[in-house]
JSON list of C-alpha atoms (C1' of nucleotides) in Angstrom, two decimals:
[
{"chain": "A", "resi": 17, "resn": "MET", "atom": "CA", "xyz": [-26.71, 48.07, -4.85]},
{"chain": "A", "resi": 18, "resn": "THR", "atom": "CA", "xyz": [-27.52, 50.24, -7.85]},
{"chain": "A", "resi": 19, "resn": "VAL", "atom": "CA", "xyz": [-28.00, 47.07, -9.89]},
{"chain": "A", "resi": 20, "resn": "VAL", "atom": "CA", "xyz": [-30.61, 45.64, -7.30]},
{"chain": "A", "resi": 21, "resn": "ALA", "atom": "CA", "xyz": [-32.22, 48.91, -7.10]},
{"chain": "A", "resi": 22, "resn": "GLY", "atom": "CA", "xyz": [-32.66, 48.93, -10.83]},
{"chain": "A", "resi": 23, "resn": "LEU", "atom": "CA", "xyz": [-34.24, 45.59, -10.78]},
{"chain": "A", "resi": 24, "resn": "LEU", "atom": "CA", "xyz": [-36.66, 46.46, -8.07]},
{"chain": "A", "resi": 25, "resn": "ALA", "atom": "CA", "xyz": [-37.52, 49.85, -9.55]},
{"chain": "A", "resi": 26, "resn": "ASP", "atom": "CA", "xyz": [-39.98, 48.28, -11.75]},
{"chain": "A", "resi": 27, "resn": "PRO", "atom": "CA", "xyz": [-43.20, 47.49, -9.86]},
{"chain": "A", "resi": 28, "resn": "VAL", "atom": "CA", "xyz": [-43.84, 44.26, -11.69]},
{"chain": "A", "resi": 29, "resn": "ARG", "atom": "CA", "xyz": [-40.35, 42.92, -11.04]},
{"chain": "A", "resi": 30, "resn": "ALA", "atom": "CA", "xyz": [-40.66, 44.14, -7.16]},
{"chain": "A", "resi": 31, "resn": "ARG", "atom": "CA", "xyz": [-43.91, 41.95, -6.96]},
{"chain": "A", "resi": 32, "resn": "ILE", "atom": "CA", "xyz": [-42.26, 39.00, -8.68]},
{"chain": "A", "resi": 33, "resn": "VAL", "atom": "CA", "xyz": [-39.35, 39.19, -6.07]},
{"chain": "A", "resi": 34, "resn": "ARG", "atom": "CA", "xyz": [-41.88, 39.50, -3.22]},
{"chain": "A", "resi": 35, "resn": "VAL", "atom": "CA", "xyz": [-43.68, 36.31, -4.46]},
{"chain": "A", "resi": 36, "resn": "LEU", "atom": "CA", "xyz": [-40.50, 34.45, -4.82]},
{"chain": "A", "resi": 37, "resn": "ALA", "atom": "CA", "xyz": [-39.62, 35.48, -1.09]},
{"chain": "A", "resi": 38, "resn": "ARG", "atom": "CA", "xyz": [-42.42, 33.26, -0.25]},
{"chain": "A", "resi": 39, "resn": "GLY", "atom": "CA", "xyz": [-40.78, 30.25, -1.68]},
{"chain": "A", "resi": 40, "resn": "PRO", "atom": "CA", "xyz": [-39.60, 29.06, -5.27]},
{"chain": "A", "resi": 41, "resn": "ALA", "atom": "CA", "xyz": [-42.25, 29.38, -8.00]},
{"chain": "A", "resi": 42, "resn": "CYS", "atom": "CA", "xyz": [-42.57, 28.49, -11.71]},
{"chain": "A", "resi": 43, "resn": "VAL", "atom": "CA", "xyz": [-43.96, 31.03, -14.48]},
{"chain": "A", "resi": 44, "resn": "CYS", "atom": "CA", "xyz": [-47.35, 29.86, -14.33]},
{"chain": "A", "resi": 45, "resn": "HIS", "atom": "CA", "xyz": [-47.43, 30.57, -10.62]},
{"chain": "A", "resi": 46, "resn": "LEU", "atom": "CA", "xyz": [-46.30, 34.14, -11.28]},
{"chain": "A", "resi": 47, "resn": "VAL", "atom": "CA", "xyz": [-48.76, 34.57, -14.26]},
{"chain": "A", "resi": 48, "resn": "GLU", "atom": "CA", "xyz": [-51.59, 33.41, -12.07]},
{"chain": "A", "resi": 49, "resn": "ASP", "atom": "CA", "xyz": [-50.53, 35.19, -8.79]},
{"chain": "A", "resi": 50, "resn": "LEU", "atom": "CA", "xyz": [-49.80, 38.59, -10.43]},
{"chain": "A", "resi": 51, "resn": "ASP", "atom": "CA", "xyz": [-52.53, 38.45, -13.21]},
{"chain": "A", "resi": 52, "resn": "LEU", "atom": "CA", "xyz": [-50.01, 39.12, -15.83]},
{"chain": "A", "resi": 53, "resn": "LYS", "atom": "CA", "xyz": [-49.46, 37.83, -19.48]},
{"chain": "A", "resi": 54, "resn": "GLN", "atom": "CA", "xyz": [-46.85, 34.86, -19.72]},
{"chain": "A", "resi": 55, "resn": "PRO", "atom": "CA", "xyz": [-44.39, 36.59, -22.05]},
{"chain": "A", "resi": 56, "resn": "ASN", "atom": "CA", "xyz": [-44.60, 39.67, -19.89]},
{"chain": "A", "resi": 57, "resn": "VAL", "atom": "CA", "xyz": [-43.46, 37.61, -16.83]},
{"chain": "A", "resi": 58, "resn": "SER", "atom": "CA", "xyz": [-40.78, 35.60, -18.91]},
{"chain": "A", "resi": 59, "resn": "ASN", "atom": "CA", "xyz": [-39.33, 38.85, -19.92]},
{"chain": "A", "resi": 60, "resn": "HIS", "atom": "CA", "xyz": [-39.12, 40.17, -16.46]},
{"chain": "A", "resi": 61, "resn": "VAL", "atom": "CA", "xyz": [-37.80, 36.77, -15.26]},
{"chain": "A", "resi": 62, "resn": "ARG", "atom": "CA", "xyz": [-35.20, 37.02, -17.91]},
{"chain": "A", "resi": 63, "resn": "VAL", "atom": "CA", "xyz": [-33.92, 40.25, -16.80]},
{"chain": "A", "resi": 64, "resn": "LEU", "atom": "CA", "xyz": [-33.92, 39.22, -13.14]},
{"chain": "A", "resi": 65, "resn": "ARG", "atom": "CA", "xyz": [-31.99, 35.94, -14.01]},
{"chain": "A", "resi": 66, "resn": "HIS", "atom": "CA", "xyz": [-29.50, 37.59, -16.17]},
{"chain": "A", "resi": 67, "resn": "ALA", "atom": "CA", "xyz": [-28.55, 40.09, -13.34]},
{"chain": "A", "resi": 68, "resn": "GLY", "atom": "CA", "xyz": [-28.35, 37.02, -10.96]},
{"chain": "A", "resi": 69, "resn": "LEU", "atom": "CA", "xyz": [-31.06, 37.93, -8.49]},
{"chain": "A", "resi": 70, "resn": "ILE", "atom": "CA", "xyz": [-32.94, 34.77, -9.20]},
{"chain": "A", "resi": 71, "resn": "THR", "atom": "CA", "xyz": [-31.74, 31.23, -10.52]},
{"chain": "A", "resi": 72, "resn": "GLY", "atom": "CA", "xyz": [-33.80, 28.83, -12.62]},
{"chain": "A", "resi": 73, "resn": "GLU", "atom": "CA", "xyz": [-34.07, 25.14, -11.79]},
{"chain": "A", "resi": 74, "resn": "ASN", "atom": "CA", "xyz": [-35.47, 22.79, -14.33]},
{"chain": "A", "resi": 75, "resn": "ARG", "atom": "CA", "xyz": [-37.92, 20.35, -12.85]},
{"chain": "A", "resi": 76, "resn": "GLY", "atom": "CA", "xyz": [-39.58, 18.47, -15.78]},
{"chain": "A", "resi": 77, "resn": "LYS", "atom": "CA", "xyz": [-41.73, 20.60, -18.08]},
{"chain": "A", "resi": 78, "resn": "PHE", "atom": "CA", "xyz": [-41.43, 23.37, -15.57]},
{"chain": "A", "resi": 79, "resn": "THR", "atom": "CA", "xyz": [-38.79, 25.75, -14.20]},
{"chain": "A", "resi": 80, "resn": "PHE", "atom": "CA", "xyz": [-38.81, 26.92, -10.90]},
{"chain": "A", "resi": 81, "resn": "TYR", "atom": "CA", "xyz": [-37.16, 30.15, -9.88]},
{"chain": "A", "resi": 82, "resn": "HIS", "atom": "CA", "xyz": [-35.34, 30.72, -6.73]},
{"chain": "A", "resi": 83, "resn": "LEU", "atom": "CA", "xyz": [-34.42, 34.09, -5.18]},
{"chain": "A", "resi": 84, "resn": "ASN", "atom": "CA", "xyz": [-30.84, 34.76, -4.32]},
{"chain": "A", "resi": 85, "resn": "HIS", "atom": "CA", "xyz": [-31.12, 36.02, -0.89]},
{"chain": "A", "resi": 86, "resn": "VAL", "atom": "CA", "xyz": [-27.43, 36.73, -0.43]},
{"chain": "A", "resi": 87, "resn": "MET", "atom": "CA", "xyz": [-27.68, 39.53, -3.09]},
{"chain": "A", "resi": 88, "resn": "LEU", "atom": "CA", "xyz": [-30.49, 41.16, -1.36]},
{"chain": "A", "resi": 89, "resn": "ASP", "atom": "CA", "xyz": [-28.53, 41.15, 2.01]},
{"chain": "A", "resi": 90, "resn": "THR", "atom": "CA", "xyz": [-25.57, 42.68, 0.35]},
{"chain": "A", "resi": 91, "resn": "ALA", "atom": "CA", "xyz": [-27.79, 45.27, -1.26]},
{"chain": "A", "resi": 92, "resn": "ALA", "atom": "CA", "xyz": [-29.27, 45.91, 2.05]},
{"chain": "A", "resi": 93, "resn": "ALA", "atom": "CA", "xyz": [-25.87, 46.34, 3.82]},
{"chain": "A", "resi": 94, "resn": "GLN", "atom": "CA", "xyz": [-24.67, 48.86, 1.28]},
{"chain": "A", "resi": 95, "resn": "LEU", "atom": "CA", "xyz": [-27.74, 50.81, 1.53]},
{"chain": "A", "resi": 96, "resn": "SER", "atom": "CA", "xyz": [-27.44, 50.78, 5.37]},
{"chain": "A", "resi": 97, "resn": "GLU", "atom": "CA", "xyz": [-23.68, 51.77, 5.02]},
{"chain": "A", "resi": 98, "resn": "LEU", "atom": "CA", "xyz": [-24.75, 54.61, 2.83]},
{"chain": "A", "resi": 99, "resn": "ALA", "atom": "CA", "xyz": [-27.18, 55.78, 5.31]},
{"chain": "A", "resi": 100, "resn": "ALA", "atom": "CA", "xyz": [-24.57, 55.62, 8.14]},
{"chain": "A", "resi": 101, "resn": "THR", "atom": "CA", "xyz": [-22.15, 57.68, 6.03]},
{"chain": "A", "resi": 102, "resn": "ALA", "atom": "CA", "xyz": [-24.87, 60.26, 5.51]},
{"chain": "A", "resi": 103, "resn": "ARG", "atom": "CA", "xyz": [-25.56, 60.45, 9.07]},
{"chain": "A", "resi": 104, "resn": "GLU", "atom": "CA", "xyz": [-21.87, 61.03, 9.93]},
{"chain": "A", "resi": 105, "resn": "HIS", "atom": "CA", "xyz": [-21.46, 63.85, 7.56]},
{"chain": "A", "resi": 106, "resn": "ALA", "atom": "CA", "xyz": [-24.74, 65.41, 8.28]},
{"chain": "A", "resi": 107, "resn": "GLU", "atom": "CA", "xyz": [-23.10, 68.60, 9.61]},
{"chain": "A", "resi": 108, "resn": "ALA", "atom": "CA", "xyz": [-20.45, 69.07, 7.21]},
{"chain": "A", "resi": 109, "resn": "ARG", "atom": "CA", "xyz": [-19.84, 72.33, 5.68]},
{"chain": "A", "resi": 110, "resn": "ARG", "atom": "CA", "xyz": [-18.90, 72.90, 2.21]},
{"chain": "A", "resi": 111, "resn": "ASP", "atom": "CA", "xyz": [-17.84, 76.15, 0.37]},
{"chain": "A", "resi": 112, "resn": "CYS", "atom": "CA", "xyz": [-19.40, 77.38, -2.80]},
{"chain": "A", "resi": 113, "resn": "ALA", "atom": "CA", "xyz": [-16.83, 78.75, -5.25]},
{"chain": "B", "resi": 25, "resn": "MET", "atom": "CA", "xyz": [-38.75, 50.41, -0.59]},
{"chain": "B", "resi": 26, "resn": "THR", "atom": "CA", "xyz": [-39.72, 50.32, -4.04]},
{"chain": "B", "resi": 27, "resn": "VAL", "atom": "CA", "xyz": [-39.87, 54.03, -3.91]},
{"chain": "B", "resi": 28, "resn": "VAL", "atom": "CA", "xyz": [-36.24, 54.44, -2.84]},
{"chain": "B", "resi": 29, "resn": "ALA", "atom": "CA", "xyz": [-35.19, 51.66, -5.37]},
{"chain": "B", "resi": 30, "resn": "GLY", "atom": "CA", "xyz": [-36.96, 53.57, -8.05]},
{"chain": "B", "resi": 31, "resn": "LEU", "atom": "CA", "xyz": [-34.83, 56.80, -7.05]},
{"chain": "B", "resi": 32, "resn": "LEU", "atom": "CA", "xyz": [-31.71, 54.97, -6.99]},
{"chain": "B", "resi": 33, "resn": "ALA", "atom": "CA", "xyz": [-32.32, 53.21, -10.23]},
{"chain": "B", "resi": 34, "resn": "ASP", "atom": "CA", "xyz": [-31.01, 56.01, -12.13]},
{"chain": "B", "resi": 35, "resn": "PRO", "atom": "CA", "xyz": [-27.29, 56.19, -12.22]},
{"chain": "B", "resi": 36, "resn": "VAL", "atom": "CA", "xyz": [-27.29, 59.97, -12.09]},
{"chain": "B", "resi": 37, "resn": "ARG", "atom": "CA", "xyz": [-29.47, 60.04, -9.05]},
{"chain": "B", "resi": 38, "resn": "ALA", "atom": "CA", "xyz": [-27.40, 57.32, -7.40]},
{"chain": "B", "resi": 39, "resn": "ARG", "atom": "CA", "xyz": [-24.26, 59.57, -7.94]},
{"chain": "B", "resi": 40, "resn": "ILE", "atom": "CA", "xyz": [-26.09, 62.48, -6.49]},
{"chain": "B", "resi": 41, "resn": "VAL", "atom": "CA", "xyz": [-26.99, 60.66, -3.35]},
{"chain": "B", "resi": 42, "resn": "ARG", "atom": "CA", "xyz": [-23.53, 59.42, -2.98]},
{"chain": "B", "resi": 43, "resn": "VAL", "atom": "CA", "xyz": [-22.15, 62.96, -3.19]},
{"chain": "B", "resi": 44, "resn": "LEU", "atom": "CA", "xyz": [-24.90, 64.10, -0.58]},
{"chain": "B", "resi": 45, "resn": "ALA", "atom": "CA", "xyz": [-23.86, 61.14, 1.74]},
{"chain": "B", "resi": 46, "resn": "ARG", "atom": "CA", "xyz": [-20.39, 62.91, 2.16]},
{"chain": "B", "resi": 47, "resn": "GLY", "atom": "CA", "xyz": [-22.36, 66.07, 3.46]},
{"chain": "B", "resi": 48, "resn": "PRO", "atom": "CA", "xyz": [-24.77, 68.55, 2.35]},
{"chain": "B", "resi": 49, "resn": "ALA", "atom": "CA", "xyz": [-24.15, 70.27, -1.13]},
{"chain": "B", "resi": 50, "resn": "CYS", "atom": "CA", "xyz": [-25.69, 72.85, -3.39]},
{"chain": "B", "resi": 51, "resn": "VAL", "atom": "CA", "xyz": [-26.49, 72.35, -7.09]},
{"chain": "B", "resi": 52, "resn": "CYS", "atom": "CA", "xyz": [-23.41, 74.08, -8.06]},
{"chain": "B", "resi": 53, "resn": "HIS", "atom": "CA", "xyz": [-21.13, 71.50, -6.22]},
{"chain": "B", "resi": 54, "resn": "LEU", "atom": "CA", "xyz": [-23.20, 68.55, -7.89]},
{"chain": "B", "resi": 55, "resn": "VAL", "atom": "CA", "xyz": [-22.84, 70.22, -11.34]},
{"chain": "B", "resi": 56, "resn": "GLU", "atom": "CA", "xyz": [-18.90, 70.37, -10.93]},
{"chain": "B", "resi": 57, "resn": "ASP", "atom": "CA", "xyz": [-18.54, 66.98, -9.01]},
{"chain": "B", "resi": 58, "resn": "LEU", "atom": "CA", "xyz": [-20.52, 64.92, -11.39]},
{"chain": "B", "resi": 59, "resn": "ASP", "atom": "CA", "xyz": [-19.80, 67.11, -14.54]},
{"chain": "B", "resi": 60, "resn": "LEU", "atom": "CA", "xyz": [-23.49, 67.45, -15.62]},
{"chain": "B", "resi": 61, "resn": "LYS", "atom": "CA", "xyz": [-25.50, 70.38, -16.97]},
{"chain": "B", "resi": 62, "resn": "GLN", "atom": "CA", "xyz": [-27.26, 72.38, -14.35]},
{"chain": "B", "resi": 63, "resn": "PRO", "atom": "CA", "xyz": [-30.97, 71.89, -15.60]},
{"chain": "B", "resi": 64, "resn": "ASN", "atom": "CA", "xyz": [-30.35, 68.05, -15.70]},
{"chain": "B", "resi": 65, "resn": "VAL", "atom": "CA", "xyz": [-29.14, 68.26, -11.87]},
{"chain": "B", "resi": 66, "resn": "SER", "atom": "CA", "xyz": [-31.95, 70.48, -11.04]},
{"chain": "B", "resi": 67, "resn": "ASN", "atom": "CA", "xyz": [-34.48, 67.84, -12.72]},
{"chain": "B", "resi": 68, "resn": "HIS", "atom": "CA", "xyz": [-33.11, 64.99, -10.60]},
{"chain": "B", "resi": 69, "resn": "VAL", "atom": "CA", "xyz": [-32.79, 66.98, -7.49]},
{"chain": "B", "resi": 70, "resn": "ARG", "atom": "CA", "xyz": [-36.54, 67.92, -7.81]},
{"chain": "B", "resi": 71, "resn": "VAL", "atom": "CA", "xyz": [-37.39, 64.16, -8.18]},
{"chain": "B", "resi": 72, "resn": "LEU", "atom": "CA", "xyz": [-35.31, 63.16, -5.20]},
{"chain": "B", "resi": 73, "resn": "ARG", "atom": "CA", "xyz": [-36.73, 66.21, -3.11]},
{"chain": "B", "resi": 74, "resn": "HIS", "atom": "CA", "xyz": [-40.46, 65.53, -4.13]},
{"chain": "B", "resi": 75, "resn": "ALA", "atom": "CA", "xyz": [-39.91, 61.87, -2.77]},
{"chain": "B", "resi": 76, "resn": "GLY", "atom": "CA", "xyz": [-38.56, 62.97, 0.32]},
{"chain": "B", "resi": 77, "resn": "LEU", "atom": "CA", "xyz": [-35.25, 61.47, -0.14]},
{"chain": "B", "resi": 78, "resn": "ILE", "atom": "CA", "xyz": [-33.52, 64.98, 0.09]},
{"chain": "B", "resi": 79, "resn": "THR", "atom": "CA", "xyz": [-34.50, 68.30, 1.71]},
{"chain": "B", "resi": 80, "resn": "GLY", "atom": "CA", "xyz": [-33.45, 71.89, 0.54]},
{"chain": "B", "resi": 81, "resn": "GLU", "atom": "CA", "xyz": [-32.21, 74.49, 2.90]},
{"chain": "B", "resi": 82, "resn": "ASN", "atom": "CA", "xyz": [-31.87, 77.98, 1.54]},
{"chain": "B", "resi": 83, "resn": "ARG", "atom": "CA", "xyz": [-28.74, 79.75, 2.52]},
{"chain": "B", "resi": 84, "resn": "GLY", "atom": "CA", "xyz": [-28.61, 83.02, 0.64]},
{"chain": "B", "resi": 85, "resn": "LYS", "atom": "CA", "xyz": [-28.44, 82.59, -2.95]},
{"chain": "B", "resi": 86, "resn": "PHE", "atom": "CA", "xyz": [-27.54, 79.00, -2.64]},
{"chain": "B", "resi": 87, "resn": "THR", "atom": "CA", "xyz": [-29.71, 75.91, -1.85]},
{"chain": "B", "resi": 88, "resn": "PHE", "atom": "CA", "xyz": [-28.00, 73.28, 0.10]},
{"chain": "B", "resi": 89, "resn": "TYR", "atom": "CA", "xyz": [-29.41, 69.72, -0.16]},
{"chain": "B", "resi": 90, "resn": "HIS", "atom": "CA", "xyz": [-29.28, 67.22, 2.72]},
{"chain": "B", "resi": 91, "resn": "LEU", "atom": "CA", "xyz": [-29.76, 63.52, 2.48]},
{"chain": "B", "resi": 92, "resn": "ASN", "atom": "CA", "xyz": [-32.43, 61.90, 4.51]},
{"chain": "B", "resi": 93, "resn": "HIS", "atom": "CA", "xyz": [-30.68, 59.15, 6.06]},
{"chain": "B", "resi": 94, "resn": "VAL", "atom": "CA", "xyz": [-33.62, 57.71, 8.09]},
{"chain": "B", "resi": 95, "resn": "MET", "atom": "CA", "xyz": [-35.29, 57.01, 4.76]},
{"chain": "B", "resi": 96, "resn": "LEU", "atom": "CA", "xyz": [-32.30, 55.11, 3.52]},
{"chain": "B", "resi": 97, "resn": "ASP", "atom": "CA", "xyz": [-32.03, 53.16, 6.70]},
{"chain": "B", "resi": 98, "resn": "THR", "atom": "CA", "xyz": [-35.75, 52.10, 6.57]},
{"chain": "B", "resi": 99, "resn": "ALA", "atom": "CA", "xyz": [-35.44, 51.02, 2.93]},
{"chain": "B", "resi": 100, "resn": "ALA", "atom": "CA", "xyz": [-32.16, 48.89, 4.09]},
{"chain": "B", "resi": 101, "resn": "ALA", "atom": "CA", "xyz": [-34.16, 47.40, 6.73]},
{"chain": "B", "resi": 102, "resn": "GLN", "atom": "CA", "xyz": [-37.07, 46.30, 4.27]},
{"chain": "B", "resi": 103, "resn": "LEU", "atom": "CA", "xyz": [-34.58, 45.01, 2.07]},
{"chain": "B", "resi": 104, "resn": "SER", "atom": "CA", "xyz": [-32.90, 43.05, 4.69]},
{"chain": "B", "resi": 105, "resn": "GLU", "atom": "CA", "xyz": [-36.23, 41.79, 5.94]},
{"chain": "B", "resi": 106, "resn": "LEU", "atom": "CA", "xyz": [-37.12, 40.55, 2.36]},
{"chain": "B", "resi": 107, "resn": "ALA", "atom": "CA", "xyz": [-33.88, 38.48, 2.26]},
{"chain": "B", "resi": 108, "resn": "ALA", "atom": "CA", "xyz": [-34.70, 37.10, 5.62]},
{"chain": "B", "resi": 109, "resn": "THR", "atom": "CA", "xyz": [-38.03, 35.92, 4.43]},
{"chain": "B", "resi": 110, "resn": "ALA", "atom": "CA", "xyz": [-36.58, 34.27, 1.27]},
{"chain": "B", "resi": 111, "resn": "ARG", "atom": "CA", "xyz": [-34.14, 32.53, 3.38]},
{"chain": "B", "resi": 112, "resn": "GLU", "atom": "CA", "xyz": [-36.77, 31.11, 5.47]},
{"chain": "B", "resi": 113, "resn": "HIS", "atom": "CA", "xyz": [-38.76, 29.81, 2.62]},
{"chain": "B", "resi": 114, "resn": "ALA", "atom": "CA", "xyz": [-35.99, 28.79, 0.43]},
{"chain": "B", "resi": 115, "resn": "GLU", "atom": "CA", "xyz": [-37.19, 25.14, 0.57]},
{"chain": "B", "resi": 116, "resn": "ALA", "atom": "CA", "xyz": [-40.68, 25.66, 0.31]},
{"chain": "B", "resi": 117, "resn": "ARG", "atom": "CA", "xyz": [-42.55, 23.43, -2.29]},
{"chain": "B", "resi": 118, "resn": "ARG", "atom": "CA", "xyz": [-45.33, 24.67, -4.37]},
{"chain": "B", "resi": 119, "resn": "ASP", "atom": "CA", "xyz": [-47.61, 22.45, -6.72]},
{"chain": "B", "resi": 120, "resn": "CYS", "atom": "CA", "xyz": [-48.39, 23.23, -10.27]},
{"chain": "B", "resi": 121, "resn": "ALA", "atom": "CA", "xyz": [-51.86, 23.19, -11.38]},
{"chain": "C", "resi": 17, "resn": "DC", "atom": "C1'", "xyz": [-43.94, 10.56, -33.94]},
{"chain": "C", "resi": 18, "resn": "DT", "atom": "C1'", "xyz": [-47.63, 13.37, -32.87]},
{"chain": "C", "resi": 19, "resn": "DG", "atom": "C1'", "xyz": [-50.27, 16.29, -29.84]},
{"chain": "C", "resi": 20, "resn": "DT", "atom": "C1'", "xyz": [-50.07, 19.18, -25.83]},
{"chain": "C", "resi": 21, "resn": "DC", "atom": "C1'", "xyz": [-48.47, 22.12, -22.43]},
{"chain": "C", "resi": 22, "resn": "DA", "atom": "C1'", "xyz": [-44.73, 25.28, -20.21]},
{"chain": "C", "resi": 23, "resn": "DC", "atom": "C1'", "xyz": [-41.87, 28.55, -21.26]},
{"chain": "C", "resi": 24, "resn": "DA", "atom": "C1'", "xyz": [-38.69, 31.50, -24.07]},
{"chain": "C", "resi": 25, "resn": "DT", "atom": "C1'", "xyz": [-38.27, 34.34, -28.01]},
{"chain": "C", "resi": 26, "resn": "DC", "atom": "C1'", "xyz": [-39.53, 37.73, -31.46]},
{"chain": "C", "resi": 27, "resn": "DA", "atom": "C1'", "xyz": [-41.40, 42.07, -33.87]},
{"chain": "C", "resi": 28, "resn": "DT", "atom": "C1'", "xyz": [-43.97, 45.73, -33.02]},
{"chain": "C", "resi": 29, "resn": "DC", "atom": "C1'", "xyz": [-46.17, 49.53, -30.70]},
{"chain": "C", "resi": 30, "resn": "DT", "atom": "C1'", "xyz": [-46.41, 52.86, -27.39]},
{"chain": "C", "resi": 31, "resn": "DT", "atom": "C1'", "xyz": [-45.33, 55.17, -23.51]},
{"chain": "C", "resi": 32, "resn": "DC", "atom": "C1'", "xyz": [-42.05, 57.62, -20.53]},
{"chain": "C", "resi": 33, "resn": "DA", "atom": "C1'", "xyz": [-37.87, 59.50, -18.72]},
{"chain": "C", "resi": 34, "resn": "DG", "atom": "C1'", "xyz": [-33.77, 61.74, -19.17]},
{"chain": "C", "resi": 35, "resn": "DC", "atom": "C1'", "xyz": [-31.00, 65.46, -21.63]},
{"chain": "C", "resi": 36, "resn": "DT", "atom": "C1'", "xyz": [-30.63, 69.97, -23.61]},
{"chain": "C", "resi": 37, "resn": "DG", "atom": "C1'", "xyz": [-30.97, 74.92, -24.90]},
{"chain": "C", "resi": 38, "resn": "DA", "atom": "C1'", "xyz": [-33.72, 78.75, -23.77]},
{"chain": "C", "resi": 39, "resn": "DT", "atom": "C1'", "xyz": [-35.96, 81.28, -20.37]},
{"chain": "C", "resi": 40, "resn": "DA", "atom": "C1'", "xyz": [-37.99, 82.65, -15.90]},
{"chain": "C", "resi": 41, "resn": "DT", "atom": "C1'", "xyz": [-37.34, 83.55, -10.89]},
{"chain": "C", "resi": 42, "resn": "DC", "atom": "C1'", "xyz": [-35.09, 85.31, -7.09]},
{"chain": "C", "resi": 43, "resn": "DA", "atom": "C1'", "xyz": [-31.36, 86.79, -3.85]},
{"chain": "C", "resi": 44, "resn": "DG", "atom": "C1'", "xyz": [-27.60, 89.81, -3.21]},
{"chain": "C", "resi": 45, "resn": "DC", "atom": "C1'", "xyz": [-24.98, 93.94, -4.16]},
{"chain": "C", "resi": 46, "resn": "DA", "atom": "C1'", "xyz": [-23.54, 98.30, -6.65]},
{"chain": "D", "resi": 22, "resn": "DT", "atom": "C1'", "xyz": [-33.15, 100.22, -9.58]},
{"chain": "D", "resi": 23, "resn": "DG", "atom": "C1'", "xyz": [-30.52, 97.72, -12.39]},
{"chain": "D", "resi": 24, "resn": "DC", "atom": "C1'", "xyz": [-26.99, 93.75, -12.59]},
{"chain": "D", "resi": 25, "resn": "DT", "atom": "C1'", "xyz": [-25.16, 89.30, -11.68]},
{"chain": "D", "resi": 26, "resn": "DG", "atom": "C1'", "xyz": [-25.14, 84.79, -10.43]},
{"chain": "D", "resi": 27, "resn": "DA", "atom": "C1'", "xyz": [-27.70, 80.38, -8.60]},
{"chain": "D", "resi": 28, "resn": "DT", "atom": "C1'", "xyz": [-31.40, 77.80, -9.41]},
{"chain": "D", "resi": 29, "resn": "DA", "atom": "C1'", "xyz": [-35.98, 76.57, -11.16]},
{"chain": "D", "resi": 30, "resn": "DT", "atom": "C1'", "xyz": [-38.99, 75.58, -14.95]},
{"chain": "D", "resi": 31, "resn": "DC", "atom": "C1'", "xyz": [-40.30, 74.87, -19.80]},
{"chain": "D", "resi": 32, "resn": "DA", "atom": "C1'", "xyz": [-40.64, 72.83, -24.53]},
{"chain": "D", "resi": 33, "resn": "DG", "atom": "C1'", "xyz": [-38.89, 69.65, -27.52]},
{"chain": "D", "resi": 34, "resn": "DC", "atom": "C1'", "xyz": [-36.26, 65.67, -28.99]},
{"chain": "D", "resi": 35, "resn": "DT", "atom": "C1'", "xyz": [-34.58, 61.04, -28.50]},
{"chain": "D", "resi": 36, "resn": "DG", "atom": "C1'", "xyz": [-33.76, 56.47, -26.84]},
{"chain": "D", "resi": 37, "resn": "DA", "atom": "C1'", "xyz": [-34.99, 52.94, -23.86]},
{"chain": "D", "resi": 38, "resn": "DA", "atom": "C1'", "xyz": [-38.17, 49.81, -21.66]},
{"chain": "D", "resi": 39, "resn": "DG", "atom": "C1'", "xyz": [-42.44, 47.66, -20.80]},
{"chain": "D", "resi": 40, "resn": "DA", "atom": "C1'", "xyz": [-46.77, 45.21, -22.91]},
{"chain": "D", "resi": 41, "resn": "DT", "atom": "C1'", "xyz": [-48.60, 42.20, -26.30]},
{"chain": "D", "resi": 42, "resn": "DG", "atom": "C1'", "xyz": [-49.65, 38.96, -29.99]},
{"chain": "D", "resi": 43, "resn": "DA", "atom": "C1'", "xyz": [-47.49, 35.71, -32.83]},
{"chain": "D", "resi": 44, "resn": "DT", "atom": "C1'", "xyz": [-44.24, 31.93, -33.02]},
{"chain": "D", "resi": 45, "resn": "DG", "atom": "C1'", "xyz": [-40.39, 28.88, -31.88]},
{"chain": "D", "resi": 46, "resn": "DT", "atom": "C1'", "xyz": [-38.31, 25.14, -28.54]},
{"chain": "D", "resi": 47, "resn": "DG", "atom": "C1'", "xyz": [-38.31, 21.37, -25.59]},
{"chain": "D", "resi": 48, "resn": "DA", "atom": "C1'", "xyz": [-40.18, 17.98, -22.49]},
{"chain": "D", "resi": 49, "resn": "DC", "atom": "C1'", "xyz": [-43.75, 14.89, -21.52]},
{"chain": "D", "resi": 50, "resn": "DA", "atom": "C1'", "xyz": [-48.03, 11.56, -22.60]},
{"chain": "D", "resi": 51, "resn": "DG", "atom": "C1'", "xyz": [-50.41, 8.62, -25.50]}
]
DNA sequence: CTGTCACATCATCTTCAGCTGATATCAGCA
DNA sequence: TGCTGATATCAGCTGAAGATGATGTGACAG
């Protein structure tokens, strides 16, 4: 979860992920949709790919990136579980030394 | 979601949140549990409080912090929805210009 | 095999966030 | 009132990460 949070913490990466949620796209799409410089996009894509949140598929001259929805689901489940734990222990008391 | 992600992106803040998920705690607890300096903890707590992820309750000399589990649940739901969107459009095709 | 296009990588700069020591504030108690 | 302990705030340093221009690489067209 912390890993995914770290990835989505950057606003540019969050936007990239949202674009990819609407379907696979290549770098040129991201550059155009998000109005960013190409090296900037490539750098962020590199981070996301290295972390496993997206995967690259070579299609000729282009590289299409796919979002790993399983990883997102796992992170969501962990967040949800954390919330459940907090709800359970909301009234717990703890002494100060 | 991006807000919560930004908060949990820092490993120290993620640990603080996990401690608070086990029940309310004051700064002295966090300092001891996480083996951190007090100003460091206060700074992170300040960020979390300002974002609304935790709330402070004054109890005499101490300040107990409570985790906002609703905010966590909301973030989890948004993540889950993003994953669902990605699953739906996983096979979408998009042309390059 | 040469040019072009999509993308990756590099070097550099700049900005920002976290850590820390010092200090301020504020509540409770003698 | 004066002291002590818990927490907040401040100033300064340092390291990490993002943005950008220049350049490398690899595939396709001609």
